[in-house]
Structure formats: structure tokens, C-alpha cells
Coordinates of N, CA and C and ligand atoms in Angstrom, one line a residue:
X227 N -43.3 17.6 75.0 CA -44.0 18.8 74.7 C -44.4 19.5 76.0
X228 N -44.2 20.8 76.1 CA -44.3 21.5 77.2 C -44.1 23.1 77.1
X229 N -43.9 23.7 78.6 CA -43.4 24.8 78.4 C -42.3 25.1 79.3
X230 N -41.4 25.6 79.1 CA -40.4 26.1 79.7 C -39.9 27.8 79.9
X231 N -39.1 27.8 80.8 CA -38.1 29.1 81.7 C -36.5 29.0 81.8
X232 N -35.6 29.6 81.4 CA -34.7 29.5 81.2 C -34.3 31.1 82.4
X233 N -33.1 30.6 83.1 CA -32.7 31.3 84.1 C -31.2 31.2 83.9
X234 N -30.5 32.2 83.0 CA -29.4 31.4 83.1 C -29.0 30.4 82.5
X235 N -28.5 29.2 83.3 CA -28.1 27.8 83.0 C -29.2 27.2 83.5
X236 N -30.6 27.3 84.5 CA -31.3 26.7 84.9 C -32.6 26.8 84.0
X237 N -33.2 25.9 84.3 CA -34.5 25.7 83.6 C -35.7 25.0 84.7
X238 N -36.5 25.7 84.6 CA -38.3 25.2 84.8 C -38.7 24.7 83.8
X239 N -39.7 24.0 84.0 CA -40.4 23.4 82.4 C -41.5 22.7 83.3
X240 N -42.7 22.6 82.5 CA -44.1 22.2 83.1 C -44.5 20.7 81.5
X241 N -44.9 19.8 81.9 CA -45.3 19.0 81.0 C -46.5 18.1 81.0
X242 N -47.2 17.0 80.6 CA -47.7 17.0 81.2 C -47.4 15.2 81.3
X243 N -47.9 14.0 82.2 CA -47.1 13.2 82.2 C -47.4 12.2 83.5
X244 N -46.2 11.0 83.4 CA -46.5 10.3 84.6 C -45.0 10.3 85.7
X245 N -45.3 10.8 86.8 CA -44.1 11.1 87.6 C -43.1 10.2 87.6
X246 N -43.6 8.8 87.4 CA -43.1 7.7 87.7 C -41.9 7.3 86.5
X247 N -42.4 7.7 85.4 CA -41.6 7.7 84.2 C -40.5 8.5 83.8
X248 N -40.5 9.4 84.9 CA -39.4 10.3 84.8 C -37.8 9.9 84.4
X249 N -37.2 10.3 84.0 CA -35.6 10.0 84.1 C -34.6 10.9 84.7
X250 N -35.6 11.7 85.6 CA -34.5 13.0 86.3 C -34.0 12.3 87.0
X251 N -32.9 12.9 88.1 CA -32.0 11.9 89.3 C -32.8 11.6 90.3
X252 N -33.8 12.6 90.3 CA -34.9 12.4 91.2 C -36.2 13.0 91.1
X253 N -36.7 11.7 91.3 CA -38.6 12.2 91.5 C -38.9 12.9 93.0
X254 N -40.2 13.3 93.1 CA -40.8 13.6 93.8 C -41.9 13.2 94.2
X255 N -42.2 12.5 95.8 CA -43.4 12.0 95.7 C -43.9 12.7 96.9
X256 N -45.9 12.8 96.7 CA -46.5 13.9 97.4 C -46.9 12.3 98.6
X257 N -46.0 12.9 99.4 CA -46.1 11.5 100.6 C -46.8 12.1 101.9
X258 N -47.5 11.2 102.5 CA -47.7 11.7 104.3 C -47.0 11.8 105.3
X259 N -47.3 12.3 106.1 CA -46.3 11.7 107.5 C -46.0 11.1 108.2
X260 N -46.3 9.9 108.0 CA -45.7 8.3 108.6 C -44.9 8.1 107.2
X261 N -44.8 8.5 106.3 CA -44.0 8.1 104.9 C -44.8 6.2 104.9
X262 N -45.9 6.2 105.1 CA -46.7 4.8 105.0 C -46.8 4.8 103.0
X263 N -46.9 4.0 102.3 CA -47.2 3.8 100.9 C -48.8 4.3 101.1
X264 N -49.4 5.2 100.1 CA -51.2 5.8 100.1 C -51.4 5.5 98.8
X265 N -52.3 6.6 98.5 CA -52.8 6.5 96.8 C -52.5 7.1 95.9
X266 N -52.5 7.6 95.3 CA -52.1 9.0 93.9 C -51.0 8.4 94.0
X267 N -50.4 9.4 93.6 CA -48.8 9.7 93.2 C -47.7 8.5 94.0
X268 N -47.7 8.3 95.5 CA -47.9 7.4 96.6 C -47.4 6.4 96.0
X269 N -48.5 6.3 95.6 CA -49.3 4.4 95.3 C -48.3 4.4 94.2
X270 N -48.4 4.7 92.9 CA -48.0 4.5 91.8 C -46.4 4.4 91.8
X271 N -46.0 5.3 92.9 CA -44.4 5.1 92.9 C -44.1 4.2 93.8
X272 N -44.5 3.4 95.1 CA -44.6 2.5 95.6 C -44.6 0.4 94.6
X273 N -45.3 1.0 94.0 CA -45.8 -0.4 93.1 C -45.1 -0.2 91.7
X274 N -45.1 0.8 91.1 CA -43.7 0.6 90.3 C -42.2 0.6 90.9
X275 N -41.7 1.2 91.9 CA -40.4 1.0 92.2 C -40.1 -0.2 93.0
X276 N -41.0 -0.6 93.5 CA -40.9 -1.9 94.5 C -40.5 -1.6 95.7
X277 N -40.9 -2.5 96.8 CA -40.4 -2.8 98.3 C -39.4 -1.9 98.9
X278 N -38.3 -1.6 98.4 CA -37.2 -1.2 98.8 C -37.4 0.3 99.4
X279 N -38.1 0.6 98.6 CA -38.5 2.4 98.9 C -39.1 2.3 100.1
X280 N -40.7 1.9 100.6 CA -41.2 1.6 101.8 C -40.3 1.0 102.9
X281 N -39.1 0.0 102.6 CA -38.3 -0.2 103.5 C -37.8 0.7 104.2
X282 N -36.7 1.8 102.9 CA -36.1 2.7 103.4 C -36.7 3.9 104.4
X283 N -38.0 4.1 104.2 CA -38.9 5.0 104.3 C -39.0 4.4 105.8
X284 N -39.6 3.4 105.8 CA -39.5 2.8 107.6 C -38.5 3.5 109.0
X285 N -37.9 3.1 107.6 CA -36.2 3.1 109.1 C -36.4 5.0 109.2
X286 N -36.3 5.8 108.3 CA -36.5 7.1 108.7 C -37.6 7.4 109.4
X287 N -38.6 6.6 109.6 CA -39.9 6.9 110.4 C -41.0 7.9 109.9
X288 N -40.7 9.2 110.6 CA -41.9 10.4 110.2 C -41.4 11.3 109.5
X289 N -42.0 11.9 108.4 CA -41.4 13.2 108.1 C -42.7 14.6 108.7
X290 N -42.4 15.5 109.0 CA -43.6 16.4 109.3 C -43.9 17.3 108.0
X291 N -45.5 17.3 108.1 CA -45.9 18.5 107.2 C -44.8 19.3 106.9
X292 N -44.4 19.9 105.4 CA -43.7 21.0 105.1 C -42.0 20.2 105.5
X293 N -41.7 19.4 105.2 CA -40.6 19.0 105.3 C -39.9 17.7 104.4
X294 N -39.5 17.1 103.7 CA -39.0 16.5 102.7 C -37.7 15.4 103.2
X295 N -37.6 14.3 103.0 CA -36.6 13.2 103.2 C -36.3 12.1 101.9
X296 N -35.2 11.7 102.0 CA -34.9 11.1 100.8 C -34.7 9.5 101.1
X297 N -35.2 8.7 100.0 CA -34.7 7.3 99.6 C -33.9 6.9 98.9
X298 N -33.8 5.8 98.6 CA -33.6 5.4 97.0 C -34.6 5.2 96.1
X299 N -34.2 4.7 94.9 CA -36.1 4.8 94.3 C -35.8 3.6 93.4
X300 N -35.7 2.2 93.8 CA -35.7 1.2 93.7 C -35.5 0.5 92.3
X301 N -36.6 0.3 91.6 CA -36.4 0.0 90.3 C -37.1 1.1 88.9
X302 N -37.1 2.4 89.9 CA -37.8 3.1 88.8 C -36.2 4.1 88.0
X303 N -36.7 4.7 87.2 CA -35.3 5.4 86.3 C -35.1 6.3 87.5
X304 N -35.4 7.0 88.1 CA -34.7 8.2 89.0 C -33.8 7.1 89.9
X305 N -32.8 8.0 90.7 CA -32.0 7.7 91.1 C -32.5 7.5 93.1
X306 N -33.4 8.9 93.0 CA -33.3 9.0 94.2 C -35.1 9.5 94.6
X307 N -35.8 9.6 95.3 CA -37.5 9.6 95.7 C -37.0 10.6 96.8
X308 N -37.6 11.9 96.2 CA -37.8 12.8 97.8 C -38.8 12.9 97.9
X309 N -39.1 12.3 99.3 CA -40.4 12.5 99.9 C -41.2 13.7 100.8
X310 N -41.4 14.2 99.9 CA -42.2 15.7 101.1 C -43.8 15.8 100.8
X311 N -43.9 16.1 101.9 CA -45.1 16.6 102.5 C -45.6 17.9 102.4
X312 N -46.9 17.6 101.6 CA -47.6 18.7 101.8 C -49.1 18.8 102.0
X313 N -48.9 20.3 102.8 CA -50.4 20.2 103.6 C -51.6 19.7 103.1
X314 N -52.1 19.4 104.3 CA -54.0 19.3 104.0 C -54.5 20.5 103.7
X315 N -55.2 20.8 102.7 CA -56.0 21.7 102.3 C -57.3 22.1 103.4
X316 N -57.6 23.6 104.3 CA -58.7 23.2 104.6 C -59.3 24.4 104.5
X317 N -59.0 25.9 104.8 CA -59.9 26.9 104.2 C -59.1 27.8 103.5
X318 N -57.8 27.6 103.5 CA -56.6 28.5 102.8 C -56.1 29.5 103.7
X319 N -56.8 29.4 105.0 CA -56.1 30.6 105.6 C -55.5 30.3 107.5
X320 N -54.7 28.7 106.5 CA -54.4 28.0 108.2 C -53.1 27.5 108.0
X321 N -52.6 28.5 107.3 CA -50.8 28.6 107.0 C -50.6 27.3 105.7
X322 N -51.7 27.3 104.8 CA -51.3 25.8 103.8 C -50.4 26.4 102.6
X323 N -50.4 27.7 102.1 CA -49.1 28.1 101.4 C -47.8 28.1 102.1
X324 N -48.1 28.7 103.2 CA -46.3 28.7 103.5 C -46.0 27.5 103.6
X325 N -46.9 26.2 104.0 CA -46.6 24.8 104.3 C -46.1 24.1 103.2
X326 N -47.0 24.5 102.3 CA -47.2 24.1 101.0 C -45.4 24.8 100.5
X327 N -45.2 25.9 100.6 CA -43.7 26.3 100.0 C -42.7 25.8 100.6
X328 N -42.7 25.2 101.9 CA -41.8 24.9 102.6 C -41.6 23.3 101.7
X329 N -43.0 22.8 101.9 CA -42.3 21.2 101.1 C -41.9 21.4 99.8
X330 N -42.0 22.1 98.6 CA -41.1 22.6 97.5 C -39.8 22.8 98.0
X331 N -39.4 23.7 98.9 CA -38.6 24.0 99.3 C -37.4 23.2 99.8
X332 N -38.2 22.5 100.8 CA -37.2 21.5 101.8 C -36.8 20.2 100.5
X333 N -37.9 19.7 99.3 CA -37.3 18.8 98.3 C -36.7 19.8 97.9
X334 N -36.5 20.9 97.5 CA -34.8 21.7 96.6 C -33.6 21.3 96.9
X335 N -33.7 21.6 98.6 CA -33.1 21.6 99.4 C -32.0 19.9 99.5
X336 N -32.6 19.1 99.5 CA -32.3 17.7 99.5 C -31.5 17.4 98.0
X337 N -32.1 18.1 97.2 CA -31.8 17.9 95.7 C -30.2 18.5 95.8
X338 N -30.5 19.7 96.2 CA -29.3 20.6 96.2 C -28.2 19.7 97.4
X339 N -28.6 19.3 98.0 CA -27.1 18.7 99.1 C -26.6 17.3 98.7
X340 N -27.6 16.8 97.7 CA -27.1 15.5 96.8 C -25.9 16.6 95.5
X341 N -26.4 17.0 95.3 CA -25.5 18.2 94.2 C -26.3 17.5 92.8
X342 N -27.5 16.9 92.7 CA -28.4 16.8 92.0 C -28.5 18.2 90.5
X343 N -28.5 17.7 89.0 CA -28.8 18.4 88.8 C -30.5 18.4 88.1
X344 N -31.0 17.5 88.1 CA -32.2 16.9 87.6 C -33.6 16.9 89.0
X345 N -34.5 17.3 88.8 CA -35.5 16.8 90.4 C -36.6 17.0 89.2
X346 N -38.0 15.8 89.5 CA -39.0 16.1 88.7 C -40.4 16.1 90.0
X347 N -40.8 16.9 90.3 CA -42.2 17.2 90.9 C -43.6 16.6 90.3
X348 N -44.4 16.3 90.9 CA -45.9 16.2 91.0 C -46.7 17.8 91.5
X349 N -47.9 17.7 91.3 CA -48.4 18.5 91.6 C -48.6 18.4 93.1
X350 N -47.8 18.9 94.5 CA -48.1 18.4 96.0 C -49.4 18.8 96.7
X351 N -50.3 18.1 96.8 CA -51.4 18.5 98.1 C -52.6 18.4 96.7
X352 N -52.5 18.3 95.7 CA -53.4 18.5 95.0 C -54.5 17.6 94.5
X353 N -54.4 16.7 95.3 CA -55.2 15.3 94.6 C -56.1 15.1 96.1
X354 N -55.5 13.8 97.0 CA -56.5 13.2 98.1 C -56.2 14.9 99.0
X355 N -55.0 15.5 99.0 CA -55.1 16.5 100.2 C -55.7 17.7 99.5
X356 N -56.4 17.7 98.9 CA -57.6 18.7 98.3 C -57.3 20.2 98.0
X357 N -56.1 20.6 98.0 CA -55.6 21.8 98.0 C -55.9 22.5 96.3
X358 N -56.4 23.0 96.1 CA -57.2 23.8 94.4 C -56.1 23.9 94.2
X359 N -55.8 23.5 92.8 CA -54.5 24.1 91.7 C -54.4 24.9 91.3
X360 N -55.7 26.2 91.0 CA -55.4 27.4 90.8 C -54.9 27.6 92.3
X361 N -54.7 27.4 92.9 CA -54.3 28.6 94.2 C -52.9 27.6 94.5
X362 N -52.6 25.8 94.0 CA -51.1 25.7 94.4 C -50.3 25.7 93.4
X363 N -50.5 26.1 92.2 CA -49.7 26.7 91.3 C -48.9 27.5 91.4
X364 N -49.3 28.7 91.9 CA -48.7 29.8 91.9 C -47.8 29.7 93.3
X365 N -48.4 29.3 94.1 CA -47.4 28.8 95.7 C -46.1 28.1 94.8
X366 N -46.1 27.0 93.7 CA -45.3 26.0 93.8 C -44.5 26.8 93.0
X367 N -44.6 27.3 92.0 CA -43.7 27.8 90.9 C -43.7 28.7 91.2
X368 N -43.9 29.9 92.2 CA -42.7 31.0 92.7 C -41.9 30.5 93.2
X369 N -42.0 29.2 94.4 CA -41.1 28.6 95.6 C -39.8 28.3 94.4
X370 N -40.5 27.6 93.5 CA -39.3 27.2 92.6 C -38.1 28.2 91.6
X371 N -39.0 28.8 91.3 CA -38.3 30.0 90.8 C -37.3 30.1 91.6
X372 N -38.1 31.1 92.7 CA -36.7 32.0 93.6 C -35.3 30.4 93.7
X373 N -36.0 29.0 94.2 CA -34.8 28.7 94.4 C -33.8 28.8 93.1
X374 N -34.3 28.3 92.1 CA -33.5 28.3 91.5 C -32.4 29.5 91.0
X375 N -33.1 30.9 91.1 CA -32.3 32.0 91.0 C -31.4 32.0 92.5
X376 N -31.8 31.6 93.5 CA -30.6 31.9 94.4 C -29.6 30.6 94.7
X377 N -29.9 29.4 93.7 CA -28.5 28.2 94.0 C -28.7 27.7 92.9
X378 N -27.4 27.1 92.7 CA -26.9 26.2 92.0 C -27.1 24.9 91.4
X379 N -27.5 24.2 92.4 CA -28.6 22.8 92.0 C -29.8 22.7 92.6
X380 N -30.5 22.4 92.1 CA -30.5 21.4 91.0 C -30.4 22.5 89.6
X381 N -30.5 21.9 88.1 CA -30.7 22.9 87.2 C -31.4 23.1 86.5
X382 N -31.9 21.9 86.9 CA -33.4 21.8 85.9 C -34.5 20.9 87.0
X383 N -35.8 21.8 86.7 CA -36.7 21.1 87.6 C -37.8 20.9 86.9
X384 N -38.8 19.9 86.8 CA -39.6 19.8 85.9 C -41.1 19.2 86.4
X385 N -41.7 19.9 86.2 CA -43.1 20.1 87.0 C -44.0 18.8 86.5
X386 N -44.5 17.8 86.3 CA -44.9 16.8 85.9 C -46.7 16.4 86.3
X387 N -47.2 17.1 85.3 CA -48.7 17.1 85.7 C -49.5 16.2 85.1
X388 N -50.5 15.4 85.9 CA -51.2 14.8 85.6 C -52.6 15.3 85.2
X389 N -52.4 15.4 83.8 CA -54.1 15.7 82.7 C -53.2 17.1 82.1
X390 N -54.4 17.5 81.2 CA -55.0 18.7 81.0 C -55.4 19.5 81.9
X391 N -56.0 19.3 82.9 CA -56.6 20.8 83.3 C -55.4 21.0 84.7
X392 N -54.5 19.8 84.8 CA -53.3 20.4 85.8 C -52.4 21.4 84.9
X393 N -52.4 20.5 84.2 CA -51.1 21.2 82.8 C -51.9 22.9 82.8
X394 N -52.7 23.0 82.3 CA -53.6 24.6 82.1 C -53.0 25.2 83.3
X395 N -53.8 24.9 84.7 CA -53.7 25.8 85.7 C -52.0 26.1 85.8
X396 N -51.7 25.4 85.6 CA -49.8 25.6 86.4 C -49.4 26.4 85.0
X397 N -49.9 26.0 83.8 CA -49.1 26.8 82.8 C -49.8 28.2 82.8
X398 N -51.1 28.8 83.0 CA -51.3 29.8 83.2 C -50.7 30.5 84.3
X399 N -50.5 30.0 85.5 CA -49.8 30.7 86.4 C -48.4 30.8 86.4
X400 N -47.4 30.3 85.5 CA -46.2 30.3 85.5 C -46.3 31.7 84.4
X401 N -47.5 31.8 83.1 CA -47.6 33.1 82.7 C -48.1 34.2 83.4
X402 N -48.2 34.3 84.4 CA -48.2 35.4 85.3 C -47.0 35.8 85.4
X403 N -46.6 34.5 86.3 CA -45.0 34.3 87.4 C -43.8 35.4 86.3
X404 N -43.9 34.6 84.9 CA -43.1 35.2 83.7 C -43.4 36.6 83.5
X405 N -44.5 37.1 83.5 CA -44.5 38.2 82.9 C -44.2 39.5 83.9
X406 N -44.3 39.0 85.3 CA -44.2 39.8 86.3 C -42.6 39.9 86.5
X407 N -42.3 38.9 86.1 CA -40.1 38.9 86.4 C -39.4 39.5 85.3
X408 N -40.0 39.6 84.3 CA -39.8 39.7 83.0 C -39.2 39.3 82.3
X409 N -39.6 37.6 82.5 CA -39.0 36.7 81.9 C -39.6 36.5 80.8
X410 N -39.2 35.2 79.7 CA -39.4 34.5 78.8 C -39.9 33.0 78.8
X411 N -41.1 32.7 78.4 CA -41.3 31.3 78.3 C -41.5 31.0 76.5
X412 N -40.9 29.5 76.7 CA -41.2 28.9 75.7 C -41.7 27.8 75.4
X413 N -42.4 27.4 74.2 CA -43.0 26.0 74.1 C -41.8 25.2 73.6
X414 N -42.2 23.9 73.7 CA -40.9 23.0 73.4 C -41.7 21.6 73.4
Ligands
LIG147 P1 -51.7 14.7 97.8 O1 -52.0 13.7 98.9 O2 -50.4 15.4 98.2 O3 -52.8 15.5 97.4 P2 -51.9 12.9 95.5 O4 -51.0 11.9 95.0 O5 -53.3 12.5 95.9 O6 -51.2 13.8 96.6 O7 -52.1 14.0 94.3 C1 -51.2 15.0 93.9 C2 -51.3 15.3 92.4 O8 -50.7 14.4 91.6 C3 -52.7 15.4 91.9 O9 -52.9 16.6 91.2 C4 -52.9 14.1 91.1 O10 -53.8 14.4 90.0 C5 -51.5 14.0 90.5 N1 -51.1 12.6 90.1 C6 -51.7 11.4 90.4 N2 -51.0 10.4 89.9 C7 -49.9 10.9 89.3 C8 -48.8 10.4 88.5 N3 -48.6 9.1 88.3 N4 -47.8 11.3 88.0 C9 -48.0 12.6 88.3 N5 -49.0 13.2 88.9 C10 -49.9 12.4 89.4

């Protein structure tokens, strides 16, 4: 149950849910920059996928704020864990949207050069890195949009929020996003 955007052949869809349970080709995890295992999102994809992911993550070392790298993703159903980063939250006006769109962005990006057609997101920066949901909502699902109107893969991306009141904020702002494009959303 959710809502969805239809572009074409591609689709957005918001639900609400646990990242980890995903079965797209690839999850998304809201990781730091030592790519070290943390808490939220982190934690839970660390200890359900097992060892192997923090291995891999090693040998690549750092990733920087606003930038995204890939694993494998060990024993969970996705195929592949991209790991990006997104900003610390601190007054909203110390470049944390463009940072914030870049790590949307730079995971498309990864998605797209695997030729991926599945990626499922978390909500990035919203939990320990304190970034308000009404204000990274709308950062995240424009970033997403445009990619998906200007490429090919992935085809479907699928926004995976944890609770109710994530699920609200991101599905009210995608009714903005919709009505300003003059798109269509649907329940499903
Ligand atoms: P960050 O450090 O980027 O803020 P967090 O992992 O602390 O990352 O939180 C990011 C968002 O993910 C928060 O909105 C949090 O509520 C949510 N979250 C926590 N656990 C899960 C999960 N298992 N699946 C999906 N979302 C989750």
C-alpha cells in the first residue's frame, strides 16, 4: 500500500516499511563517511546482511558528504547496498539541500551504471543527522523525479519510510511535486 507516479515506463512510489526487507536490486543505506556500520538505517542493514557488507565498505575507505558508493549486500534480498551520504543538518542554510540532492543523485547515478532497474531509498539525513522531513522531502523527490525523466535506469524507485508521520510528510510533498508537473498520483 502506497502512492505512486508514473512517468512513462518509470515509476516513484512512496510506502511505508522496512528498507531492509526490500526486494529491489538495490537498497539504499543513509551511511557516513568512514562508511563505519552506525545506527538507524546503518545498523539494521549491517546486522541483517551480515559481515561482508562492512568488509567491502573497508577496502573502499571514505565516501564524502553528497556522494554515494556501492557493495554487495550480503544476505539481504537486494542485490546491491548503495551507500551515500547525506548531510548533517545544521541551520538549512550551509548548502544541506544541494548536499542532500547530490547524495539522491550520486545513488541514481550508481544505480544507473549497474543498468539497475529497481533502487529502494530511506529517508537520507533524517533520523541521527537531524535534517526535518518537511524540508527533505521535497529536496528528495524532486532530485528523483528530474532523474528519472532525464534517464533510463533505474525504472522504478521506491521511497521506503519509516512510520506514519515519514509516510505523511513525503506523501504530501510529492502532492505538491504532482500537481506542479501536472502529473498524476495514485494509491495502490
Ligand atoms: P541519517 O544518519 O542519514 O539521518 P538514520 O538512519 O539515522 O540516517 O535515519 C534516516 C531515516 O531512516 C530516518 O527517517 C529514520 O526514521 C529512518 N529509518 C530508520 N530505520 C529504518 C529502516 N529499517 N527502514 C527504513 N527507514 C528507516
Amino acid at each position: 500500500m502506497g502512492v505512486r507516479v508514473r512517468l512513462g515506463n518509470k515509476i516513484l512510489e512512496l510506502v511505508t516499511g522496512d528498507i531492509t526487507e526490500q526486494d529491489t536490486e538495490a537498497i539504499v543505506n543513509a551511511a557516513n563517511e568512514r562508511l563505519i556500520p552506525g545506527g538507524g538505517v546503518d545498523g539494521a542493514i549491517h546486522r541483517k546482511g551480515g559481515p561482508s557488507i562492512a568488509e567491502e565498505a573497508r577496502k573502499i575507505g571514505r565516501c564524502p558528504t553528497g556522494q554515494a558508493v556501492v557493495t554487495g549486500a550480503g544476505r539481504l534480498k537486494a542485490r546491491y547496498v548503495i551507500h551515500a551520504v547525506g548531510p548533517i543538518y545544521r541551520d538549512g542554510r550551509s548548502g544541506e539541500a544541494d548536499l542532500l540532492a547530490s547524495a539522491y543523485r550520486e545513488a541514481l547515478k550508481r544505480a544507473r551504471e549497474l543498468g539497475l532497474k529497481s533502487v529502494a531509498f530511506p529517508s537520507l539525513s533524517t533520523g541521527a543527522y537531524g535534517y526535518p522531513l518537511e524540508e527533505a522531502a521535497p529536496v528528495a523527490l524532486g532530485t528523483i523525479l528530474s532523474f528519472l525523466k532525464e534517464n533510463e535506469y533505474p525504472q522504478l524507485v521506491r521511497m521506503v519510510l519509516w512510520g506514519e508521520k515519514a509516510y505523511e510528510a513525503y506523501r504530501h510533498a510529492l502532492a505538491e511535486l504532482v500537481k506542479r508537473e501536472g502529473l498524476a498520483m495514485e494509491e495502490f
